[in-house]
Amino acid sequence: MTAPRHPDGPVLVVGSGLAGWSVVREFRKLDTTTPVLMMTADAGDFYAKPALSNALVQGKAATQLVTTSAEKMVATLGVTLLQHTQVTGIDVLAQEVHTATKGAFAYRQLVLATGAQAIRLNFTGNAATEVMSVNSLDDYAAFRTKLAPQARVLIIGAGLIGCEFANDLAASGHAVHVVDPSAAPLASLLPAEASAVLQTALEALAVRWHFGTSATTVDRVNDEYVVTFANGQTVVVDVVLSAVGLRADMSLAQAAGLTTERGIVVNAQLQTSAAHVYALGDNTQYASESAGVSRTLPYVMPIMAAAKALAQTLAGTPTDVQFALMPVAIKTPALPLVVAPALPGTVGSWTKVEEGIWHFVDGQMQVRGFVLCGAQTSRRAEHTKRVTA
């Protein structure tokens, strides 16, 4: 490992989401003296992004989702925080980060925790640019302001976030439509029977599904939106919300010449293709113990595991990250779900074990993943033990 160009420089973290703050917190448990500098494009307050998709029914404003203020995080962890700071570039040879308004900053080690951006689809129509997405506190605040009581909402996308928002909005008294090219909700994660159960559960909240088609045109007519689908059908709503997924924010990494694919490519110690530059979180494509397989892991538990391992490496003890099986709880109270997906590329099929339980089984009849729904979600630990790594 090459010596850092600025051995007395700070650990510099770009991004103040869960990944950024978690690695700082873990690092401070090991090293209380090395300066830590964090740069963020927003205020830097700490909050759980997954809470954005189930906060409406709780009546929570954006400010109520902040669990710890930026000021308290700074005081507790002893960091320097540059708020509302736009990072414009990274010089990996000089080991410097450049900003739009505050100059250049040297680093001993650099951590890219830039997260992911909402995927924006291209629509036609005079209101194409008025389609909303919720990927931050500011987004949530704008979305909540737009929602009048009993507003009609079209959600574009029936994946994890789309289904969570559909449940939250419908339970909050809104008329909800969901459009998706797939044949059922959460089609890429669930066996067909589980998707059907979820569809029925959300229909009981009056969610209206539009499968096998997609939104193409968004027009504003007076105070309403008329959305046209590819199949020619139209719906009239008050708000249009895109929930078609996230794309890793790799712009800084790509401009700096780092290796990127679906995310910023890192090795087992979370180092990028540049010395002294690391990445974790939604922007990162992790190496895997399985030969030839790498993956993005846009969930909370992998971020926590990565933060602990990276903190050790930053503090001088190079440590490989190891991801245990980490089932994901999907926040659809109409039908609680716990999903443990198989590794990408795993060949197999879904088998129903008993009511509300499915296993993903490979050709050797080894359990590689599972889905639990309803009351069966309480058996998460039991079925986690059954999965072959």
PDB file of N, CA, C and O in Angstrom, residues 26-93:
ATOM      1  N   GLU A  26     -18.153   5.131  13.148  1.00  0.00           N
ATOM      2  CA  GLU A  26     -17.342   3.941  13.421  1.00  0.00           C
ATOM      3  C   GLU A  26     -15.858   4.285  13.512  1.00  0.00           C
ATOM      4  O   GLU A  26     -15.133   3.730  14.328  1.00  0.00           O
ATOM      5  N   PHE A  27     -15.404   5.220  12.670  1.00  0.00           N
ATOM      6  CA  PHE A  27     -14.002   5.632  12.697  1.00  0.00           C
ATOM      7  C   PHE A  27     -13.660   6.296  14.020  1.00  0.00           C
ATOM      8  O   PHE A  27     -12.590   6.058  14.595  1.00  0.00           O
ATOM      9  N   ARG A  28     -14.567   7.119  14.541  1.00  0.00           N
ATOM     10  CA  ARG A  28     -14.302   7.811  15.795  1.00  0.00           C
ATOM     11  C   ARG A  28     -14.224   6.860  17.003  1.00  0.00           C
ATOM     12  O   ARG A  28     -13.631   7.180  18.014  1.00  0.00           O
ATOM     13  N   LYS A  29     -14.815   5.683  16.873  1.00  0.00           N
ATOM     14  CA  LYS A  29     -14.667   4.684  17.934  1.00  0.00           C
ATOM     15  C   LYS A  29     -13.240   4.154  17.999  1.00  0.00           C
ATOM     16  O   LYS A  29     -12.795   3.665  19.044  1.00  0.00           O
ATOM     17  N   LEU A  30     -12.514   4.279  16.878  1.00  0.00           N
ATOM     18  CA  LEU A  30     -11.159   3.738  16.781  1.00  0.00           C
ATOM     19  C   LEU A  30     -10.080   4.817  16.817  1.00  0.00           C
ATOM     20  O   LEU A  30      -8.945   4.548  17.211  1.00  0.00           O
ATOM     21  N   ASP A  31     -10.420   6.005  16.399  1.00  0.00           N
ATOM     22  CA  ASP A  31      -9.444   7.097  16.255  1.00  0.00           C
ATOM     23  C   ASP A  31     -10.146   8.405  16.602  1.00  0.00           C
ATOM     24  O   ASP A  31     -11.022   8.857  15.867  1.00  0.00           O
ATOM     25  N   THR A  32      -9.734   9.008  17.695  1.00  0.00           N
ATOM     26  CA  THR A  32     -10.381  10.248  18.140  1.00  0.00           C
ATOM     27  C   THR A  32      -9.555  11.495  17.811  1.00  0.00           C
ATOM     28  O   THR A  32      -9.983  12.607  18.122  1.00  0.00           O
ATOM     29  N   THR A  33      -8.394  11.305  17.186  1.00  0.00           N
ATOM     30  CA  THR A  33      -7.495  12.443  16.980  1.00  0.00           C
ATOM     31  C   THR A  33      -7.333  12.865  15.523  1.00  0.00           C
ATOM     32  O   THR A  33      -7.140  14.055  15.241  1.00  0.00           O
ATOM     33  N   THR A  34      -7.376  11.929  14.594  1.00  0.00           N
ATOM     34  CA  THR A  34      -7.223  12.293  13.183  1.00  0.00           C
ATOM     35  C   THR A  34      -8.348  13.229  12.764  1.00  0.00           C
ATOM     36  O   THR A  34      -9.520  12.952  13.021  1.00  0.00           O
ATOM     37  N   PRO A  35      -8.020  14.346  12.132  1.00  0.00           N
ATOM     38  CA  PRO A  35      -9.093  15.255  11.695  1.00  0.00           C
ATOM     39  C   PRO A  35      -9.989  14.590  10.657  1.00  0.00           C
ATOM     40  O   PRO A  35      -9.515  13.843   9.792  1.00  0.00           O
ATOM     41  N   VAL A  36     -11.266  14.871  10.766  1.00  0.00           N
ATOM     42  CA  VAL A  36     -12.248  14.378   9.799  1.00  0.00           C
ATOM     43  C   VAL A  36     -12.975  15.587   9.221  1.00  0.00           C
ATOM     44  O   VAL A  36     -13.487  16.433   9.959  1.00  0.00           O
ATOM     45  N   LEU A  37     -13.005  15.653   7.910  1.00  0.00           N
ATOM     46  CA  LEU A  37     -13.678  16.736   7.199  1.00  0.00           C
ATOM     47  C   LEU A  37     -14.787  16.129   6.345  1.00  0.00           C
ATOM     48  O   LEU A  37     -14.535  15.214   5.557  1.00  0.00           O
ATOM     49  N   MET A  38     -16.011  16.603   6.529  1.00  0.00           N
ATOM     50  CA  MET A  38     -17.133  16.126   5.726  1.00  0.00           C
ATOM     51  C   MET A  38     -17.670  17.266   4.877  1.00  0.00           C
ATOM     52  O   MET A  38     -17.837  18.381   5.358  1.00  0.00           O
ATOM     53  N   MET A  39     -17.950  16.951   3.617  1.00  0.00           N
ATOM     54  CA  MET A  39     -18.557  17.917   2.704  1.00  0.00           C
ATOM     55  C   MET A  39     -19.909  17.381   2.258  1.00  0.00           C
ATOM     56  O   MET A  39     -20.036  16.210   1.899  1.00  0.00           O
ATOM     57  N   THR A  40     -20.910  18.243   2.257  1.00  0.00           N
ATOM     58  CA  THR A  40     -22.240  17.812   1.863  1.00  0.00           C
ATOM     59  C   THR A  40     -22.951  18.913   1.093  1.00  0.00           C
ATOM     60  O   THR A  40     -22.761  20.103   1.386  1.00  0.00           O
ATOM     61  N   ALA A  41     -23.750  18.528   0.135  1.00  0.00           N
ATOM     62  CA  ALA A  41     -24.490  19.500  -0.663  1.00  0.00           C
ATOM     63  C   ALA A  41     -25.717  20.025   0.067  1.00  0.00           C
ATOM     64  O   ALA A  41     -26.305  21.026  -0.338  1.00  0.00           O
ATOM     65  N   ASP A  42     -26.120  19.334   1.170  1.00  0.00           N
ATOM     66  CA  ASP A  42     -27.283  19.794   1.929  1.00  0.00           C
ATOM     67  C   ASP A  42     -26.863  20.245   3.321  1.00  0.00           C
ATOM     68  O   ASP A  42     -25.706  20.608   3.539  1.00  0.00           O
ATOM     69  N   ALA A  43     -27.791  20.209   4.278  1.00  0.00           N
ATOM     70  CA  ALA A  43     -27.493  20.717   5.620  1.00  0.00           C
ATOM     71  C   ALA A  43     -26.697  19.727   6.465  1.00  0.00           C
ATOM     72  O   ALA A  43     -26.075  20.105   7.453  1.00  0.00           O
ATOM     73  N   GLY A  44     -26.734  18.438   6.094  1.00  0.00           N
ATOM     74  CA  GLY A  44     -25.966  17.452   6.836  1.00  0.00           C
ATOM     75  C   GLY A  44     -26.681  16.862   8.031  1.00  0.00           C
ATOM     76  O   GLY A  44     -26.079  16.121   8.814  1.00  0.00           O
ATOM     77  N   ASP A  45     -27.974  17.150   8.205  1.00  0.00           N
ATOM     78  CA  ASP A  45     -28.717  16.545   9.309  1.00  0.00           C
ATOM     79  C   ASP A  45     -28.811  15.039   9.103  1.00  0.00           C
ATOM     80  O   ASP A  45     -28.876  14.548   7.966  1.00  0.00           O
ATOM     81  N   PHE A  46     -28.851  14.302  10.213  1.00  0.00           N
ATOM     82  CA  PHE A  46     -28.900  12.844  10.122  1.00  0.00           C
ATOM     83  C   PHE A  46     -30.344  12.370  10.169  1.00  0.00           C
ATOM     84  O   PHE A  46     -31.108  12.740  11.066  1.00  0.00           O
ATOM     85  N   TYR A  47     -30.706  11.561   9.196  1.00  0.00           N
ATOM     86  CA  TYR A  47     -32.044  10.977   9.169  1.00  0.00           C
ATOM     87  C   TYR A  47     -31.972   9.661   8.403  1.00  0.00           C
ATOM     88  O   TYR A  47     -31.007   9.384   7.695  1.00  0.00           O
ATOM     89  N   ALA A  48     -33.006   8.850   8.563  1.00  0.00           N
ATOM     90  CA  ALA A  48     -33.052   7.558   7.885  1.00  0.00           C
ATOM     91  C   ALA A  48     -33.841   7.708   6.593  1.00  0.00           C
ATOM     92  O   ALA A  48     -35.052   7.933   6.633  1.00  0.00           O
ATOM     93  N   LYS A  49     -33.191   7.584   5.461  1.00  0.00           N
ATOM     94  CA  LYS A  49     -33.878   7.753   4.182  1.00  0.00           C
ATOM     95  C   LYS A  49     -35.045   6.783   3.995  1.00  0.00           C
ATOM     96  O   LYS A  49     -36.061   7.157   3.395  1.00  0.00           O
ATOM     97  N   PRO A  50     -34.967   5.529   4.485  1.00  0.00           N
ATOM     98  CA  PRO A  50     -36.130   4.647   4.327  1.00  0.00           C
ATOM     99  C   PRO A  50     -37.407   5.200   4.952  1.00  0.00           C
ATOM    100  O   PRO A  50     -38.506   4.798   4.559  1.00  0.00           O
ATOM    101  N   ALA A  51     -37.286   6.119   5.907  1.00  0.00           N
ATOM    102  CA  ALA A  51     -38.475   6.679   6.550  1.00  0.00           C
ATOM    103  C   ALA A  51     -39.270   7.585   5.614  1.00  0.00           C
ATOM    104  O   ALA A  51     -40.431   7.905   5.889  1.00  0.00           O
ATOM    105  N   LEU A  52     -38.678   7.986   4.491  1.00  0.00           N
ATOM    106  CA  LEU A  52     -39.366   8.891   3.577  1.00  0.00           C
ATOM    107  C   LEU A  52     -40.617   8.263   2.971  1.00  0.00           C
ATOM    108  O   LEU A  52     -41.558   8.965   2.608  1.00  0.00           O
ATOM    109  N   SER A  53     -40.621   6.936   2.844  1.00  0.00           N
ATOM    110  CA  SER A  53     -41.723   6.293   2.139  1.00  0.00           C
ATOM    111  C   SER A  53     -42.826   5.779   3.055  1.00  0.00           C
ATOM    112  O   SER A  53     -43.755   5.120   2.585  1.00  0.00           O
ATOM    113  N   ASN A  54     -42.745   6.062   4.347  1.00  0.00           N
ATOM    114  CA  ASN A  54     -43.865   5.680   5.228  1.00  0.00           C
ATOM    115  C   ASN A  54     -44.133   6.727   6.304  1.00  0.00           C
ATOM    116  O   ASN A  54     -44.662   6.416   7.363  1.00  0.00           O
ATOM    117  N   ALA A  55     -43.793   7.985   6.003  1.00  0.00           N
ATOM    118  CA  ALA A  55     -43.950   9.056   6.995  1.00  0.00           C
ATOM    119  C   ALA A  55     -45.280   9.787   6.888  1.00  0.00           C
ATOM    120  O   ALA A  55     -45.706  10.449   7.837  1.00  0.00           O
ATOM    121  N   LEU A  56     -45.958   9.665   5.760  1.00  0.00           N
ATOM    122  CA  LEU A  56     -47.187  10.430   5.561  1.00  0.00           C
ATOM    123  C   LEU A  56     -48.291   9.989   6.513  1.00  0.00           C
ATOM    124  O   LEU A  56     -48.968  10.815   7.124  1.00  0.00           O
ATOM    125  N   VAL A  57     -48.474   8.688   6.631  1.00  0.00           N
ATOM    126  CA  VAL A  57     -49.554   8.188   7.480  1.00  0.00           C
ATOM    127  C   VAL A  57     -49.295   8.523   8.952  1.00  0.00           C
ATOM    128  O   VAL A  57     -50.231   8.580   9.763  1.00  0.00           O
ATOM    129  N   GLN A  58     -48.039   8.777   9.280  1.00  0.00           N
ATOM    130  CA  GLN A  58     -47.692   9.184  10.634  1.00  0.00           C
ATOM    131  C   GLN A  58     -47.843  10.692  10.832  1.00  0.00           C
ATOM    132  O   GLN A  58     -47.648  11.197  11.944  1.00  0.00           O
ATOM    133  N   GLY A  59     -48.156  11.392   9.758  1.00  0.00           N
ATOM    134  CA  GLY A  59     -48.339  12.835   9.833  1.00  0.00           C
ATOM    135  C   GLY A  59     -47.059  13.601  10.073  1.00  0.00           C
ATOM    136  O   GLY A  59     -47.091  14.722  10.606  1.00  0.00           O
ATOM    137  N   LYS A  60     -45.925  13.065   9.658  1.00  0.00           N
ATOM    138  CA  LYS A  60     -44.643  13.695   9.969  1.00  0.00           C
ATOM    139  C   LYS A  60     -44.203  14.667   8.880  1.00  0.00           C
ATOM    140  O   LYS A  60     -44.215  14.341   7.690  1.00  0.00           O
ATOM    141  N   ALA A  61     -43.812  15.851   9.310  1.00  0.00           N
ATOM    142  CA  ALA A  61     -43.180  16.819   8.425  1.00  0.00           C
ATOM    143  C   ALA A  61     -41.715  16.439   8.239  1.00  0.00           C
ATOM    144  O   ALA A  61     -41.168  15.626   8.993  1.00  0.00           O
ATOM    145  N   ALA A  62     -41.064  17.041   7.249  1.00  0.00           N
ATOM    146  CA  ALA A  62     -39.663  16.719   6.962  1.00  0.00           C
ATOM    147  C   ALA A  62     -38.774  16.958   8.178  1.00  0.00           C
ATOM    148  O   ALA A  62     -37.884  16.149   8.482  1.00  0.00           O
ATOM    149  N   THR A  63     -39.011  18.037   8.905  1.00  0.00           N
ATOM    150  CA  THR A  63     -38.170  18.349  10.060  1.00  0.00           C
ATOM    151  C   THR A  63     -38.288  17.295  11.159  1.00  0.00           C
ATOM    152  O   THR A  63     -37.346  17.081  11.919  1.00  0.00           O
ATOM    153  N   GLN A  64     -39.433  16.625  11.214  1.00  0.00           N
ATOM    154  CA  GLN A  64     -39.633  15.601  12.236  1.00  0.00           C
ATOM    155  C   GLN A  64     -38.926  14.295  11.915  1.00  0.00           C
ATOM    156  O   GLN A  64     -38.822  13.421  12.781  1.00  0.00           O
ATOM    157  N   LEU A  65     -38.440  14.154  10.680  1.00  0.00           N
ATOM    158  CA  LEU A  65     -37.708  12.953  10.303  1.00  0.00           C
ATOM    159  C   LEU A  65     -36.233  13.042  10.666  1.00  0.00           C
ATOM    160  O   LEU A  65     -35.522  12.042  10.634  1.00  0.00           O
ATOM    161  N   VAL A  66     -35.762  14.231  11.005  1.00  0.00           N
ATOM    162  CA  VAL A  66     -34.367  14.407  11.433  1.00  0.00           C
ATOM    163  C   VAL A  66     -34.210  13.812  12.826  1.00  0.00           C
ATOM    164  O   VAL A  66     -34.882  14.235  13.769  1.00  0.00           O
ATOM    165  N   THR A  67     -33.342  12.827  12.954  1.00  0.00           N
ATOM    166  CA  THR A  67     -33.123  12.208  14.262  1.00  0.00           C
ATOM    167  C   THR A  67     -32.013  12.900  15.047  1.00  0.00           C
ATOM    168  O   THR A  67     -32.065  12.953  16.270  1.00  0.00           O
ATOM    169  N   THR A  68     -31.014  13.442  14.333  1.00  0.00           N
ATOM    170  CA  THR A  68     -29.933  14.181  14.993  1.00  0.00           C
ATOM    171  C   THR A  68     -29.525  15.337  14.088  1.00  0.00           C
ATOM    172  O   THR A  68     -29.229  15.127  12.908  1.00  0.00           O
ATOM    173  N   SER A  69     -29.490  16.532  14.632  1.00  0.00           N
ATOM    174  CA  SER A  69     -29.121  17.695  13.829  1.00  0.00           C
ATOM    175  C   SER A  69     -27.651  17.635  13.438  1.00  0.00           C
ATOM    176  O   SER A  69     -26.830  16.974  14.091  1.00  0.00           O
ATOM    177  N   ALA A  70     -27.316  18.330  12.357  1.00  0.00           N
ATOM    178  CA  ALA A  70     -25.924  18.388  11.919  1.00  0.00           C
ATOM    179  C   ALA A  70     -25.029  18.952  13.017  1.00  0.00           C
ATOM    180  O   ALA A  70     -23.909  18.463  13.240  1.00  0.00           O
ATOM    181  N   GLU A  71     -25.531  19.964  13.725  1.00  0.00           N
ATOM    182  CA  GLU A  71     -24.724  20.588  14.791  1.00  0.00           C
ATOM    183  C   GLU A  71     -24.384  19.584  15.879  1.00  0.00           C
ATOM    184  O   GLU A  71     -23.251  19.533  16.380  1.00  0.00           O
ATOM    185  N   LYS A  72     -25.349  18.738  16.223  1.00  0.00           N
ATOM    186  CA  LYS A  72     -25.096  17.746  17.266  1.00  0.00           C
ATOM    187  C   LYS A  72     -24.161  16.643  16.763  1.00  0.00           C
ATOM    188  O   LYS A  72     -23.299  16.166  17.508  1.00  0.00           O
ATOM    189  N   MET A  73     -24.305  16.268  15.512  1.00  0.00           N
ATOM    190  CA  MET A  73     -23.391  15.270  14.944  1.00  0.00           C
ATOM    191  C   MET A  73     -21.961  15.786  14.963  1.00  0.00           C
ATOM    192  O   MET A  73     -21.023  15.062  15.326  1.00  0.00           O
ATOM    193  N   VAL A  74     -21.787  17.051  14.601  1.00  0.00           N
ATOM    194  CA  VAL A  74     -20.452  17.660  14.601  1.00  0.00           C
ATOM    195  C   VAL A  74     -19.865  17.669  16.010  1.00  0.00           C
ATOM    196  O   VAL A  74     -18.701  17.306  16.221  1.00  0.00           O
ATOM    197  N   ALA A  75     -20.677  18.081  16.976  1.00  0.00           N
ATOM    198  CA  ALA A  75     -20.193  18.168  18.351  1.00  0.00           C
ATOM    199  C   ALA A  75     -19.868  16.799  18.915  1.00  0.00           C
ATOM    200  O   ALA A  75     -18.867  16.618  19.631  1.00  0.00           O
ATOM    201  N   THR A  76     -20.691  15.818  18.606  1.00  0.00           N
ATOM    202  CA  THR A  76     -20.505  14.476  19.163  1.00  0.00           C
ATOM    203  C   THR A  76     -19.306  13.764  18.553  1.00  0.00           C
ATOM    204  O   THR A  76     -18.550  13.087  19.259  1.00  0.00           O
ATOM    205  N   LEU A  77     -19.115  13.933  17.244  1.00  0.00           N
ATOM    206  CA  LEU A  77     -18.092  13.160  16.545  1.00  0.00           C
ATOM    207  C   LEU A  77     -16.812  13.946  16.274  1.00  0.00           C
ATOM    208  O   LEU A  77     -15.838  13.377  15.783  1.00  0.00           O
ATOM    209  N   GLY A  78     -16.810  15.223  16.579  1.00  0.00           N
ATOM    210  CA  GLY A  78     -15.590  16.005  16.412  1.00  0.00           C
ATOM    211  C   GLY A  78     -15.144  16.099  14.968  1.00  0.00           C
ATOM    212  O   GLY A  78     -14.002  15.788  14.632  1.00  0.00           O
ATOM    213  N   VAL A  79     -16.042  16.518  14.094  1.00  0.00           N
ATOM    214  CA  VAL A  79     -15.702  16.666  12.692  1.00  0.00           C
ATOM    215  C   VAL A  79     -15.874  18.116  12.272  1.00  0.00           C
ATOM    216  O   VAL A  79     -16.537  18.905  12.945  1.00  0.00           O
ATOM    217  N   THR A  80     -15.264  18.443  11.141  1.00  0.00           N
ATOM    218  CA  THR A  80     -15.522  19.729  10.487  1.00  0.00           C
ATOM    219  C   THR A  80     -16.500  19.461   9.355  1.00  0.00           C
ATOM    220  O   THR A  80     -16.254  18.599   8.498  1.00  0.00           O
ATOM    221  N   LEU A  81     -17.615  20.165   9.352  1.00  0.00           N
ATOM    222  CA  LEU A  81     -18.664  19.947   8.355  1.00  0.00           C
ATOM    223  C   LEU A  81     -18.799  21.173   7.467  1.00  0.00           C
ATOM    224  O   LEU A  81     -19.044  22.276   7.966  1.00  0.00           O
ATOM    225  N   LEU A  82     -18.633  20.987   6.180  1.00  0.00           N
ATOM    226  CA  LEU A  82     -18.872  22.051   5.207  1.00  0.00           C
ATOM    227  C   LEU A  82     -20.232  21.799   4.584  1.00  0.00           C
ATOM    228  O   LEU A  82     -20.397  20.926   3.721  1.00  0.00           O
ATOM    229  N   GLN A  83     -21.227  22.564   5.039  1.00  0.00           N
ATOM    230  CA  GLN A  83     -22.594  22.396   4.555  1.00  0.00           C
ATOM    231  C   GLN A  83     -22.792  23.109   3.225  1.00  0.00           C
ATOM    232  O   GLN A  83     -22.082  24.062   2.903  1.00  0.00           O
ATOM    233  N   HIS A  84     -23.783  22.654   2.478  1.00  0.00           N
ATOM    234  CA  HIS A  84     -24.169  23.292   1.209  1.00  0.00           C
ATOM    235  C   HIS A  84     -22.941  23.561   0.340  1.00  0.00           C
ATOM    236  O   HIS A  84     -22.782  24.644  -0.236  1.00  0.00           O
ATOM    237  N   THR A  85     -22.095  22.556   0.274  1.00  0.00           N
ATOM    238  CA  THR A  85     -20.836  22.679  -0.463  1.00  0.00           C
ATOM    239  C   THR A  85     -20.856  21.734  -1.660  1.00  0.00           C
ATOM    240  O   THR A  85     -21.037  20.525  -1.502  1.00  0.00           O
ATOM    241  N   GLN A  86     -20.675  22.284  -2.831  1.00  0.00           N
ATOM    242  CA  GLN A  86     -20.683  21.489  -4.060  1.00  0.00           C
ATOM    243  C   GLN A  86     -19.261  21.067  -4.401  1.00  0.00           C
ATOM    244  O   GLN A  86     -18.396  21.908  -4.660  1.00  0.00           O
ATOM    245  N   VAL A  87     -19.004  19.772  -4.375  1.00  0.00           N
ATOM    246  CA  VAL A  87     -17.701  19.249  -4.784  1.00  0.00           C
ATOM    247  C   VAL A  87     -17.691  19.170  -6.298  1.00  0.00           C
ATOM    248  O   VAL A  87     -18.577  18.577  -6.920  1.00  0.00           O
ATOM    249  N   THR A  88     -16.682  19.775  -6.908  1.00  0.00           N
ATOM    250  CA  THR A  88     -16.630  19.851  -8.371  1.00  0.00           C
ATOM    251  C   THR A  88     -15.642  18.880  -8.987  1.00  0.00           C
ATOM    252  O   THR A  88     -15.720  18.602 -10.191  1.00  0.00           O
ATOM    253  N   GLY A  89     -14.712  18.358  -8.195  1.00  0.00           N
ATOM    254  CA  GLY A  89     -13.746  17.434  -8.778  1.00  0.00           C
ATOM    255  C   GLY A  89     -12.798  16.847  -7.749  1.00  0.00           C
ATOM    256  O   GLY A  89     -12.686  17.343  -6.614  1.00  0.00           O
ATOM    257  N   ILE A  90     -12.133  15.771  -8.150  1.00  0.00           N
ATOM    258  CA  ILE A  90     -11.147  15.092  -7.312  1.00  0.00           C
ATOM    259  C   ILE A  90      -9.875  14.925  -8.127  1.00  0.00           C
ATOM    260  O   ILE A  90      -9.921  14.441  -9.265  1.00  0.00           O
ATOM    261  N   ASP A  91      -8.755  15.315  -7.547  1.00  0.00           N
ATOM    262  CA  ASP A  91      -7.434  15.073  -8.141  1.00  0.00           C
ATOM    263  C   ASP A  91      -6.801  13.946  -7.348  1.00  0.00           C
ATOM    264  O   ASP A  91      -6.288  14.165  -6.252  1.00  0.00           O
ATOM    265  N   VAL A  92      -6.861  12.731  -7.889  1.00  0.00           N
ATOM    266  CA  VAL A  92      -6.392  11.579  -7.112  1.00  0.00           C
ATOM    267  C   VAL A  92      -4.874  11.548  -7.012  1.00  0.00           C
ATOM    268  O   VAL A  92      -4.322  10.936  -6.079  1.00  0.00           O
ATOM    269  N   LEU A  93      -4.154  12.188  -7.922  1.00  0.00           N
ATOM    270  CA  LEU A  93      -2.692  12.220  -7.837  1.00  0.00           C
ATOM    271  C   LEU A  93      -2.228  13.216  -6.784  1.00  0.00           C
ATOM    272  O   LEU A  93      -1.343  12.939  -5.983  1.00  0.00           O
TER     273      LEU A  93
END
